[in-house]
Amino acid sequence: MLFDTHVHLNAEQYNDDLEEVIERAQNEGVSHMVVVGFDRPTIEKAMELAETYEFIYACVGWHPVDAIDMTDEDLLWIEELAAHPKVVALGEMGLDYHWDKSPKEIQKEVFRRQIRLAKKVQLPIVIHNREATADIVEILKEEGAEEVGGIMHCFSGSPDTAKECVKMNFYISLGGPVTFKNAKKPKEVAAEVPLDKLLIETDCPYLAPHPYRGKRNEPSYVKLVAEQIAEIKGLTYEEVAEATTRNAKNLFAIN
């Protein structure tokens, strides 16, 4: 059984064949998925999916790229949704210094407010990090994010940064890039991070693993991520599938 901890089945890329995509995932052994909403429309769709499918859960938060658009009302709404039995985490939140839509200071403030909310409602957080590692680690420490812990989503940093995040009560989640032939860092991270601190994800429809790189990603491909980690660690596929599923259930408090 596989647990894809980060999917965007709420994306328009699945408008035409969502049912088939979900069925393919189940056929490949995907037993659980978390749909991540990061603004009003995607949060609404994530909630709808979580309420429709027993094995789909929701994560709700505000994306750093759109931090400039978040209002006090949005944050209150996220707090209300946090009480829903199918909401298992807050996010994805964090910092993104690649795109310049939202100024860095606004991103940081929105990030801090969401961490504080997570501590208030006692839910783990899902971290989006693009070209902002030092600032993210600093904010997580300053805000005491260790109290709730969470996921370093689609981790692309160094093994040393991964170890630092693990010390702060975070799981390291690997996706498609770990399967890319030229992806040195994710493979090193897969080798060095203990299995009980690893999670797997697709981040679909983005970042499809080899041999689907450049095409639309989907949850069924998370099996390829698990297989690659097993190969790197010298473990069986079953061992990686079992451990990462157990890790995710523990983090999200899913029985």
PDB file of C-alpha atoms in Angstrom:
ATOM      1  CA  MET A   1       0.000   0.000   0.000  1.00  0.00           C
ATOM      2  CA  LEU A   2       1.284   3.432  -0.987  1.00  0.00           C
ATOM      3  CA  PHE A   3       0.504   6.833   0.517  1.00  0.00           C
ATOM      4  CA  ASP A   4       0.909   9.768  -1.879  1.00  0.00           C
ATOM      5  CA  THR A   5       1.272  12.632   0.595  1.00  0.00           C
ATOM      6  CA  HIS A   6       1.004  15.488  -1.915  1.00  0.00           C
ATOM      7  CA  VAL A   7      -1.320  15.577  -4.919  1.00  0.00           C
ATOM      8  CA  HIS A   8      -3.082  18.358  -6.774  1.00  0.00           C
ATOM      9  CA  LEU A   9      -6.046  16.396  -8.114  1.00  0.00           C
ATOM     10  CA  ASN A  10      -7.802  19.754  -7.687  1.00  0.00           C
ATOM     11  CA  ALA A  11      -5.852  21.063 -10.723  1.00  0.00           C
ATOM     12  CA  GLU A  12      -7.569  21.731 -14.051  1.00  0.00           C
ATOM     13  CA  GLN A  13      -5.243  19.192 -15.719  1.00  0.00           C
ATOM     14  CA  TYR A  14      -7.606  16.469 -14.409  1.00  0.00           C
ATOM     15  CA  ASN A  15     -10.884  18.072 -15.455  1.00  0.00           C
ATOM     16  CA  ASP A  16     -11.476  15.485 -18.185  1.00  0.00           C
ATOM     17  CA  ASP A  17     -10.402  12.213 -16.560  1.00  0.00           C
ATOM     18  CA  LEU A  18     -10.264  12.560 -12.778  1.00  0.00           C
ATOM     19  CA  GLU A  19     -12.167   9.316 -12.102  1.00  0.00           C
ATOM     20  CA  GLU A  20      -9.780   7.320 -14.323  1.00  0.00           C
ATOM     21  CA  VAL A  21      -6.721   8.902 -12.690  1.00  0.00           C
ATOM     22  CA  ILE A  22      -7.993   7.940  -9.221  1.00  0.00           C
ATOM     23  CA  GLU A  23      -8.818   4.414 -10.413  1.00  0.00           C
ATOM     24  CA  ARG A  24      -5.318   3.967 -11.901  1.00  0.00           C
ATOM     25  CA  ALA A  25      -3.806   5.050  -8.606  1.00  0.00           C
ATOM     26  CA  GLN A  26      -5.825   2.464  -6.693  1.00  0.00           C
ATOM     27  CA  ASN A  27      -4.881  -0.226  -9.206  1.00  0.00           C
ATOM     28  CA  GLU A  28      -1.197   0.539  -8.541  1.00  0.00           C
ATOM     29  CA  GLY A  29      -1.693   0.114  -4.793  1.00  0.00           C
ATOM     30  CA  VAL A  30      -2.153   3.741  -3.740  1.00  0.00           C
ATOM     31  CA  SER A  31      -4.331   3.425  -0.639  1.00  0.00           C
ATOM     32  CA  HIS A  32      -4.251   7.051   0.589  1.00  0.00           C
ATOM     33  CA  MET A  33      -3.727  10.519  -0.897  1.00  0.00           C
ATOM     34  CA  VAL A  34      -3.646  14.048   0.468  1.00  0.00           C
ATOM     35  CA  VAL A  35      -4.973  16.729  -1.883  1.00  0.00           C
ATOM     36  CA  VAL A  36      -3.327  20.067  -1.214  1.00  0.00           C
ATOM     37  CA  GLY A  37      -5.256  23.320  -1.561  1.00  0.00           C
ATOM     38  CA  PHE A  38      -3.308  26.569  -1.572  1.00  0.00           C
ATOM     39  CA  ASP A  39      -5.824  29.322  -2.447  1.00  0.00           C
ATOM     40  CA  ARG A  40      -9.619  29.717  -2.411  1.00  0.00           C
ATOM     41  CA  PRO A  41     -10.518  27.669  -5.530  1.00  0.00           C
ATOM     42  CA  THR A  42      -8.045  24.828  -4.879  1.00  0.00           C
ATOM     43  CA  ILE A  43      -8.986  24.573  -1.191  1.00  0.00           C
ATOM     44  CA  GLU A  44     -12.683  24.314  -2.103  1.00  0.00           C
ATOM     45  CA  LYS A  45     -11.920  21.545  -4.594  1.00  0.00           C
ATOM     46  CA  ALA A  46      -9.636  19.726  -2.119  1.00  0.00           C
ATOM     47  CA  MET A  47     -12.442  19.701   0.453  1.00  0.00           C
ATOM     48  CA  GLU A  48     -14.906  18.432  -2.127  1.00  0.00           C
ATOM     49  CA  LEU A  49     -12.588  15.527  -3.055  1.00  0.00           C
ATOM     50  CA  ALA A  50     -11.899  14.665   0.592  1.00  0.00           C
ATOM     51  CA  GLU A  51     -15.621  14.529   1.291  1.00  0.00           C
ATOM     52  CA  THR A  52     -16.305  12.408  -1.811  1.00  0.00           C
ATOM     53  CA  TYR A  53     -13.611   9.735  -1.433  1.00  0.00           C
ATOM     54  CA  GLU A  54     -12.965   7.864   1.801  1.00  0.00           C
ATOM     55  CA  PHE A  55      -9.218   7.434   1.070  1.00  0.00           C
ATOM     56  CA  ILE A  56      -8.580  11.076   0.090  1.00  0.00           C
ATOM     57  CA  TYR A  57      -7.674  13.682   2.701  1.00  0.00           C
ATOM     58  CA  ALA A  58      -7.143  17.442   2.473  1.00  0.00           C
ATOM     59  CA  CYS A  59      -4.367  19.840   3.383  1.00  0.00           C
ATOM     60  CA  VAL A  60      -5.351  23.526   3.378  1.00  0.00           C
ATOM     61  CA  GLY A  61      -3.207  26.640   3.415  1.00  0.00           C
ATOM     62  CA  TRP A  62      -1.886  29.564   1.426  1.00  0.00           C
ATOM     63  CA  HIS A  63       0.890  29.334  -1.145  1.00  0.00           C
ATOM     64  CA  PRO A  64       3.803  31.775  -0.785  1.00  0.00           C
ATOM     65  CA  VAL A  65       3.588  32.880  -4.420  1.00  0.00           C
ATOM     66  CA  ASP A  66       0.064  34.157  -3.687  1.00  0.00           C
ATOM     67  CA  ALA A  67       0.833  35.455  -0.175  1.00  0.00           C
ATOM     68  CA  ILE A  68       0.033  39.009  -1.259  1.00  0.00           C
ATOM     69  CA  ASP A  69      -3.588  37.939  -1.925  1.00  0.00           C
ATOM     70  CA  MET A  70      -4.274  36.339   1.467  1.00  0.00           C
ATOM     71  CA  THR A  71      -6.713  38.236   3.671  1.00  0.00           C
ATOM     72  CA  ASP A  72      -7.571  37.940   7.366  1.00  0.00           C
ATOM     73  CA  GLU A  73     -10.842  36.326   6.248  1.00  0.00           C
ATOM     74  CA  ASP A  74      -8.909  33.668   4.327  1.00  0.00           C
ATOM     75  CA  LEU A  75      -6.899  32.778   7.418  1.00  0.00           C
ATOM     76  CA  LEU A  76     -10.066  32.572   9.527  1.00  0.00           C
ATOM     77  CA  TRP A  77     -11.612  30.300   6.899  1.00  0.00           C
ATOM     78  CA  ILE A  78      -8.556  28.014   7.002  1.00  0.00           C
ATOM     79  CA  GLU A  79      -8.874  27.889  10.787  1.00  0.00           C
ATOM     80  CA  GLU A  80     -12.531  26.850  10.468  1.00  0.00           C
ATOM     81  CA  LEU A  81     -11.647  24.147   7.928  1.00  0.00           C
ATOM     82  CA  ALA A  82      -8.916  22.825  10.231  1.00  0.00           C
ATOM     83  CA  ALA A  83     -11.664  21.378  12.444  1.00  0.00           C
ATOM     84  CA  HIS A  84     -12.954  19.190   9.577  1.00  0.00           C
ATOM     85  CA  PRO A  85     -12.225  15.483  10.210  1.00  0.00           C
ATOM     86  CA  LYS A  86     -10.699  15.040   6.746  1.00  0.00           C
ATOM     87  CA  VAL A  87      -8.264  17.981   7.057  1.00  0.00           C
ATOM     88  CA  VAL A  88      -4.965  16.444   8.173  1.00  0.00           C
ATOM     89  CA  ALA A  89      -2.468  19.306   7.746  1.00  0.00           C
ATOM     90  CA  LEU A  90      -2.063  23.001   6.958  1.00  0.00           C
ATOM     91  CA  GLY A  91      -0.221  24.084   3.798  1.00  0.00           C
ATOM     92  CA  GLU A  92       1.319  24.211   1.497  1.00  0.00           C
ATOM     93  CA  MET A  93       2.998  27.223   3.052  1.00  0.00           C
ATOM     94  CA  GLY A  94       6.525  28.572   3.009  1.00  0.00           C
ATOM     95  CA  LEU A  95       8.682  30.801   0.827  1.00  0.00           C
ATOM     96  CA  ASP A  96       9.229  30.997  -2.916  1.00  0.00           C
ATOM     97  CA  TYR A  97      11.970  33.325  -4.101  1.00  0.00           C
ATOM     98  CA  HIS A  98      11.810  32.134  -7.716  1.00  0.00           C
ATOM     99  CA  TRP A  99       8.667  34.043  -8.651  1.00  0.00           C
ATOM    100  CA  ASP A 100       8.352  37.709  -7.682  1.00  0.00           C
ATOM    101  CA  LYS A 101       4.574  38.101  -7.392  1.00  0.00           C
ATOM    102  CA  SER A 102       4.628  38.434  -3.585  1.00  0.00           C
ATOM    103  CA  PRO A 103       7.362  40.486  -1.858  1.00  0.00           C
ATOM    104  CA  LYS A 104       9.607  38.461   0.470  1.00  0.00           C
ATOM    105  CA  GLU A 105       8.495  40.303   3.606  1.00  0.00           C
ATOM    106  CA  ILE A 106       4.822  39.571   2.874  1.00  0.00           C
ATOM    107  CA  GLN A 107       5.650  35.913   2.188  1.00  0.00           C
ATOM    108  CA  LYS A 108       7.455  35.678   5.523  1.00  0.00           C
ATOM    109  CA  GLU A 109       4.580  37.249   7.446  1.00  0.00           C
ATOM    110  CA  VAL A 110       1.967  34.962   5.829  1.00  0.00           C
ATOM    111  CA  PHE A 111       4.222  31.968   6.531  1.00  0.00           C
ATOM    112  CA  ARG A 112       4.592  32.939  10.197  1.00  0.00           C
ATOM    113  CA  ARG A 113       0.850  33.488  10.617  1.00  0.00           C
ATOM    114  CA  GLN A 114       0.118  30.028   9.232  1.00  0.00           C
ATOM    115  CA  ILE A 115       2.672  28.359  11.519  1.00  0.00           C
ATOM    116  CA  ARG A 116       1.051  30.091  14.495  1.00  0.00           C
ATOM    117  CA  LEU A 117      -2.359  28.910  13.328  1.00  0.00           C
ATOM    118  CA  ALA A 118      -1.078  25.334  12.970  1.00  0.00           C
ATOM    119  CA  LYS A 119       0.152  25.423  16.562  1.00  0.00           C
ATOM    120  CA  LYS A 120      -3.231  26.785  17.675  1.00  0.00           C
ATOM    121  CA  VAL A 121      -5.195  24.008  15.920  1.00  0.00           C
ATOM    122  CA  GLN A 122      -2.477  21.374  16.492  1.00  0.00           C
ATOM    123  CA  LEU A 123      -2.006  20.219  12.906  1.00  0.00           C
ATOM    124  CA  PRO A 124       1.270  19.476  11.080  1.00  0.00           C
ATOM    125  CA  ILE A 125       2.427  21.792   8.295  1.00  0.00           C
ATOM    126  CA  VAL A 126       3.495  21.171   4.701  1.00  0.00           C
ATOM    127  CA  ILE A 127       6.401  23.321   3.574  1.00  0.00           C
ATOM    128  CA  HIS A 128       6.937  24.727   0.083  1.00  0.00           C
ATOM    129  CA  ASN A 129      10.522  25.886  -0.401  1.00  0.00           C
ATOM    130  CA  ARG A 130      11.955  27.369  -3.557  1.00  0.00           C
ATOM    131  CA  GLU A 131      15.358  29.051  -3.384  1.00  0.00           C
ATOM    132  CA  ALA A 132      14.702  30.073   0.248  1.00  0.00           C
ATOM    133  CA  THR A 133      16.170  27.324   2.447  1.00  0.00           C
ATOM    134  CA  ALA A 134      18.051  29.484   4.982  1.00  0.00           C
ATOM    135  CA  ASP A 135      15.055  31.768   5.613  1.00  0.00           C
ATOM    136  CA  ILE A 136      12.660  28.836   5.909  1.00  0.00           C
ATOM    137  CA  VAL A 137      14.810  27.015   8.461  1.00  0.00           C
ATOM    138  CA  GLU A 138      15.237  30.247  10.437  1.00  0.00           C
ATOM    139  CA  ILE A 139      11.483  30.955  10.528  1.00  0.00           C
ATOM    140  CA  LEU A 140      10.626  27.372  11.489  1.00  0.00           C
ATOM    141  CA  LYS A 141      13.025  27.655  14.422  1.00  0.00           C
ATOM    142  CA  GLU A 142      11.887  31.128  15.497  1.00  0.00           C
ATOM    143  CA  GLU A 143       8.206  30.141  15.388  1.00  0.00           C
ATOM    144  CA  GLY A 144       8.730  26.863  17.252  1.00  0.00           C
ATOM    145  CA  ALA A 145       7.308  24.830  14.365  1.00  0.00           C
ATOM    146  CA  GLU A 146       8.852  21.729  15.941  1.00  0.00           C
ATOM    147  CA  GLU A 147       5.788  21.609  18.196  1.00  0.00           C
ATOM    148  CA  VAL A 148       3.587  20.449  15.305  1.00  0.00           C
ATOM    149  CA  GLY A 149       6.218  19.207  12.832  1.00  0.00           C
ATOM    150  CA  GLY A 150       5.263  18.351   9.303  1.00  0.00           C
ATOM    151  CA  ILE A 151       6.667  17.745   5.837  1.00  0.00           C
ATOM    152  CA  MET A 152       9.439  19.279   3.784  1.00  0.00           C
ATOM    153  CA  HIS A 153       7.515  18.805   0.555  1.00  0.00           C
ATOM    154  CA  CYS A 154       9.345  17.721  -2.604  1.00  0.00           C
ATOM    155  CA  PHE A 155      12.646  18.204  -0.803  1.00  0.00           C
ATOM    156  CA  SER A 156      15.452  19.446  -3.046  1.00  0.00           C
ATOM    157  CA  GLY A 157      18.048  20.515  -0.470  1.00  0.00           C
ATOM    158  CA  SER A 158      21.221  18.865   0.779  1.00  0.00           C
ATOM    159  CA  PRO A 159      21.456  15.871   3.125  1.00  0.00           C
ATOM    160  CA  ASP A 160      22.742  18.251   5.836  1.00  0.00           C
ATOM    161  CA  THR A 161      19.660  20.483   5.514  1.00  0.00           C
ATOM    162  CA  ALA A 162      17.468  17.377   5.541  1.00  0.00           C
ATOM    163  CA  LYS A 163      19.048  16.254   8.818  1.00  0.00           C
ATOM    164  CA  GLU A 164      18.494  19.713  10.303  1.00  0.00           C
ATOM    165  CA  CYS A 165      14.801  19.537   9.332  1.00  0.00           C
ATOM    166  CA  VAL A 166      14.453  16.024  10.774  1.00  0.00           C
ATOM    167  CA  LYS A 167      15.793  17.381  14.088  1.00  0.00           C
ATOM    168  CA  MET A 168      12.952  19.945  13.975  1.00  0.00           C
ATOM    169  CA  ASN A 169      10.343  17.152  13.796  1.00  0.00           C
ATOM    170  CA  PHE A 170       9.902  17.215   9.997  1.00  0.00           C
ATOM    171  CA  TYR A 171       9.633  14.356   7.555  1.00  0.00           C
ATOM    172  CA  ILE A 172      11.503  14.568   4.262  1.00  0.00           C
ATOM    173  CA  SER A 173       9.253  13.918   1.277  1.00  0.00           C
ATOM    174  CA  LEU A 174      10.715  12.833  -2.050  1.00  0.00           C
ATOM    175  CA  GLY A 175       8.964  12.912  -5.405  1.00  0.00           C
ATOM    176  CA  GLY A 176       9.707  12.456  -9.093  1.00  0.00           C
ATOM    177  CA  PRO A 177      13.117  14.178  -9.092  1.00  0.00           C
ATOM    178  CA  VAL A 178      14.654  11.287  -7.098  1.00  0.00           C
ATOM    179  CA  THR A 179      14.174   9.180 -10.243  1.00  0.00           C
ATOM    180  CA  PHE A 180      15.922  11.646 -12.584  1.00  0.00           C
ATOM    181  CA  LYS A 181      19.283  10.356 -13.788  1.00  0.00           C
ATOM    182  CA  ASN A 182      21.058  13.687 -13.131  1.00  0.00           C
ATOM    183  CA  ALA A 183      19.433  14.399  -9.738  1.00  0.00           C
ATOM    184  CA  LYS A 184      22.370  14.007  -7.381  1.00  0.00           C
ATOM    185  CA  LYS A 185      20.969  15.712  -4.251  1.00  0.00           C
ATOM    186  CA  PRO A 186      17.621  13.856  -3.960  1.00  0.00           C
ATOM    187  CA  LYS A 187      19.443  10.527  -4.357  1.00  0.00           C
ATOM    188  CA  GLU A 188      21.935  11.496  -1.619  1.00  0.00           C
ATOM    189  CA  VAL A 189      19.040  12.531   0.624  1.00  0.00           C
ATOM    190  CA  ALA A 190      17.250   9.226  -0.047  1.00  0.00           C
ATOM    191  CA  ALA A 191      20.424   7.376   0.922  1.00  0.00           C
ATOM    192  CA  GLU A 192      21.140   9.325   4.102  1.00  0.00           C
ATOM    193  CA  VAL A 193      17.765  10.139   5.678  1.00  0.00           C
ATOM    194  CA  PRO A 194      16.499   7.257   7.873  1.00  0.00           C
ATOM    195  CA  LEU A 195      13.550   5.367   6.412  1.00  0.00           C
ATOM    196  CA  ASP A 196      11.376   6.276   9.404  1.00  0.00           C
ATOM    197  CA  LYS A 197      11.726   9.962   8.426  1.00  0.00           C
ATOM    198  CA  LEU A 198      10.931   9.607   4.697  1.00  0.00           C
ATOM    199  CA  LEU A 199       7.662  10.153   2.849  1.00  0.00           C
ATOM    200  CA  ILE A 200       6.798   9.799  -0.835  1.00  0.00           C
ATOM    201  CA  GLU A 201       4.715  12.027  -3.081  1.00  0.00           C
ATOM    202  CA  THR A 202       4.052  12.923  -6.692  1.00  0.00           C
ATOM    203  CA  ASP A 203       3.128  16.638  -6.493  1.00  0.00           C
ATOM    204  CA  CYS A 204       1.018  15.707  -9.508  1.00  0.00           C
ATOM    205  CA  PRO A 205       0.356  17.059 -12.106  1.00  0.00           C
ATOM    206  CA  TYR A 206       3.919  18.415 -11.801  1.00  0.00           C
ATOM    207  CA  LEU A 207       7.344  16.743 -11.636  1.00  0.00           C
ATOM    208  CA  ALA A 208       6.495  13.396 -13.221  1.00  0.00           C
ATOM    209  CA  PRO A 209       9.118  10.716 -12.509  1.00  0.00           C
ATOM    210  CA  HIS A 210      11.268   9.011 -15.126  1.00  0.00           C
ATOM    211  CA  PRO A 211      10.221   7.695 -17.700  1.00  0.00           C
ATOM    212  CA  TYR A 212       7.281  10.149 -17.754  1.00  0.00           C
ATOM    213  CA  ARG A 213       9.383  13.261 -17.147  1.00  0.00           C
ATOM    214  CA  GLY A 214       7.865  16.303 -18.864  1.00  0.00           C
ATOM    215  CA  LYS A 215       4.409  14.716 -19.092  1.00  0.00           C
ATOM    216  CA  ARG A 216       1.429  15.126 -16.770  1.00  0.00           C
ATOM    217  CA  ASN A 217       2.130  13.417 -13.462  1.00  0.00           C
ATOM    218  CA  GLU A 218      -0.470  11.354 -11.585  1.00  0.00           C
ATOM    219  CA  PRO A 219      -0.690   9.503  -8.245  1.00  0.00           C
ATOM    220  CA  SER A 220      -0.170   6.040  -9.750  1.00  0.00           C
ATOM    221  CA  TYR A 221       3.417   7.079 -10.552  1.00  0.00           C
ATOM    222  CA  VAL A 222       4.280   7.354  -6.843  1.00  0.00           C
ATOM    223  CA  LYS A 223       5.164   3.655  -7.113  1.00  0.00           C
ATOM    224  CA  LEU A 224       8.189   4.654  -9.224  1.00  0.00           C
ATOM    225  CA  VAL A 225       9.389   6.951  -6.437  1.00  0.00           C
ATOM    226  CA  ALA A 226       9.113   4.139  -3.881  1.00  0.00           C
ATOM    227  CA  GLU A 227      10.951   1.744  -6.190  1.00  0.00           C
ATOM    228  CA  GLN A 228      13.790   4.218  -6.697  1.00  0.00           C
ATOM    229  CA  ILE A 229      14.194   4.831  -2.954  1.00  0.00           C
ATOM    230  CA  ALA A 230      14.233   1.066  -2.373  1.00  0.00           C
ATOM    231  CA  GLU A 231      16.987   0.667  -4.947  1.00  0.00           C
ATOM    232  CA  ILE A 232      19.063   3.487  -3.427  1.00  0.00           C
ATOM    233  CA  LYS A 233      18.662   2.143   0.121  1.00  0.00           C
ATOM    234  CA  GLY A 234      19.144  -1.511  -0.792  1.00  0.00           C
ATOM    235  CA  LEU A 235      15.688  -2.380   0.537  1.00  0.00           C
ATOM    236  CA  THR A 236      12.694  -4.124  -0.978  1.00  0.00           C
ATOM    237  CA  TYR A 237       9.930  -2.080  -2.574  1.00  0.00           C
ATOM    238  CA  GLU A 238       7.534  -3.533   0.026  1.00  0.00           C
ATOM    239  CA  GLU A 239       9.703  -2.294   2.911  1.00  0.00           C
ATOM    240  CA  VAL A 240       9.716   1.262   1.533  1.00  0.00           C
ATOM    241  CA  ALA A 241       5.988   1.214   0.738  1.00  0.00           C
ATOM    242  CA  GLU A 242       5.117  -0.081   4.205  1.00  0.00           C
ATOM    243  CA  ALA A 243       7.403   2.313   6.089  1.00  0.00           C
ATOM    244  CA  THR A 244       6.441   5.474   4.188  1.00  0.00           C
ATOM    245  CA  THR A 245       2.736   4.646   4.541  1.00  0.00           C
ATOM    246  CA  ARG A 246       3.176   4.086   8.275  1.00  0.00           C
ATOM    247  CA  ASN A 247       5.100   7.376   8.568  1.00  0.00           C
ATOM    248  CA  ALA A 248       2.348   9.299   6.778  1.00  0.00           C
ATOM    249  CA  LYS A 249      -0.427   7.753   8.872  1.00  0.00           C
ATOM    250  CA  ASN A 250       1.468   8.616  12.052  1.00  0.00           C
ATOM    251  CA  LEU A 251       2.042  12.213  10.975  1.00  0.00           C
ATOM    252  CA  PHE A 252      -1.536  12.775   9.790  1.00  0.00           C
ATOM    253  CA  ALA A 253      -3.063  10.814  12.704  1.00  0.00           C
ATOM    254  CA  ILE A 254      -4.895   8.450  10.352  1.00  0.00           C
ATOM    255  CA  ASN A 255      -5.747   5.049  11.850  1.00  0.00           C
TER     256      ASN A 255
END
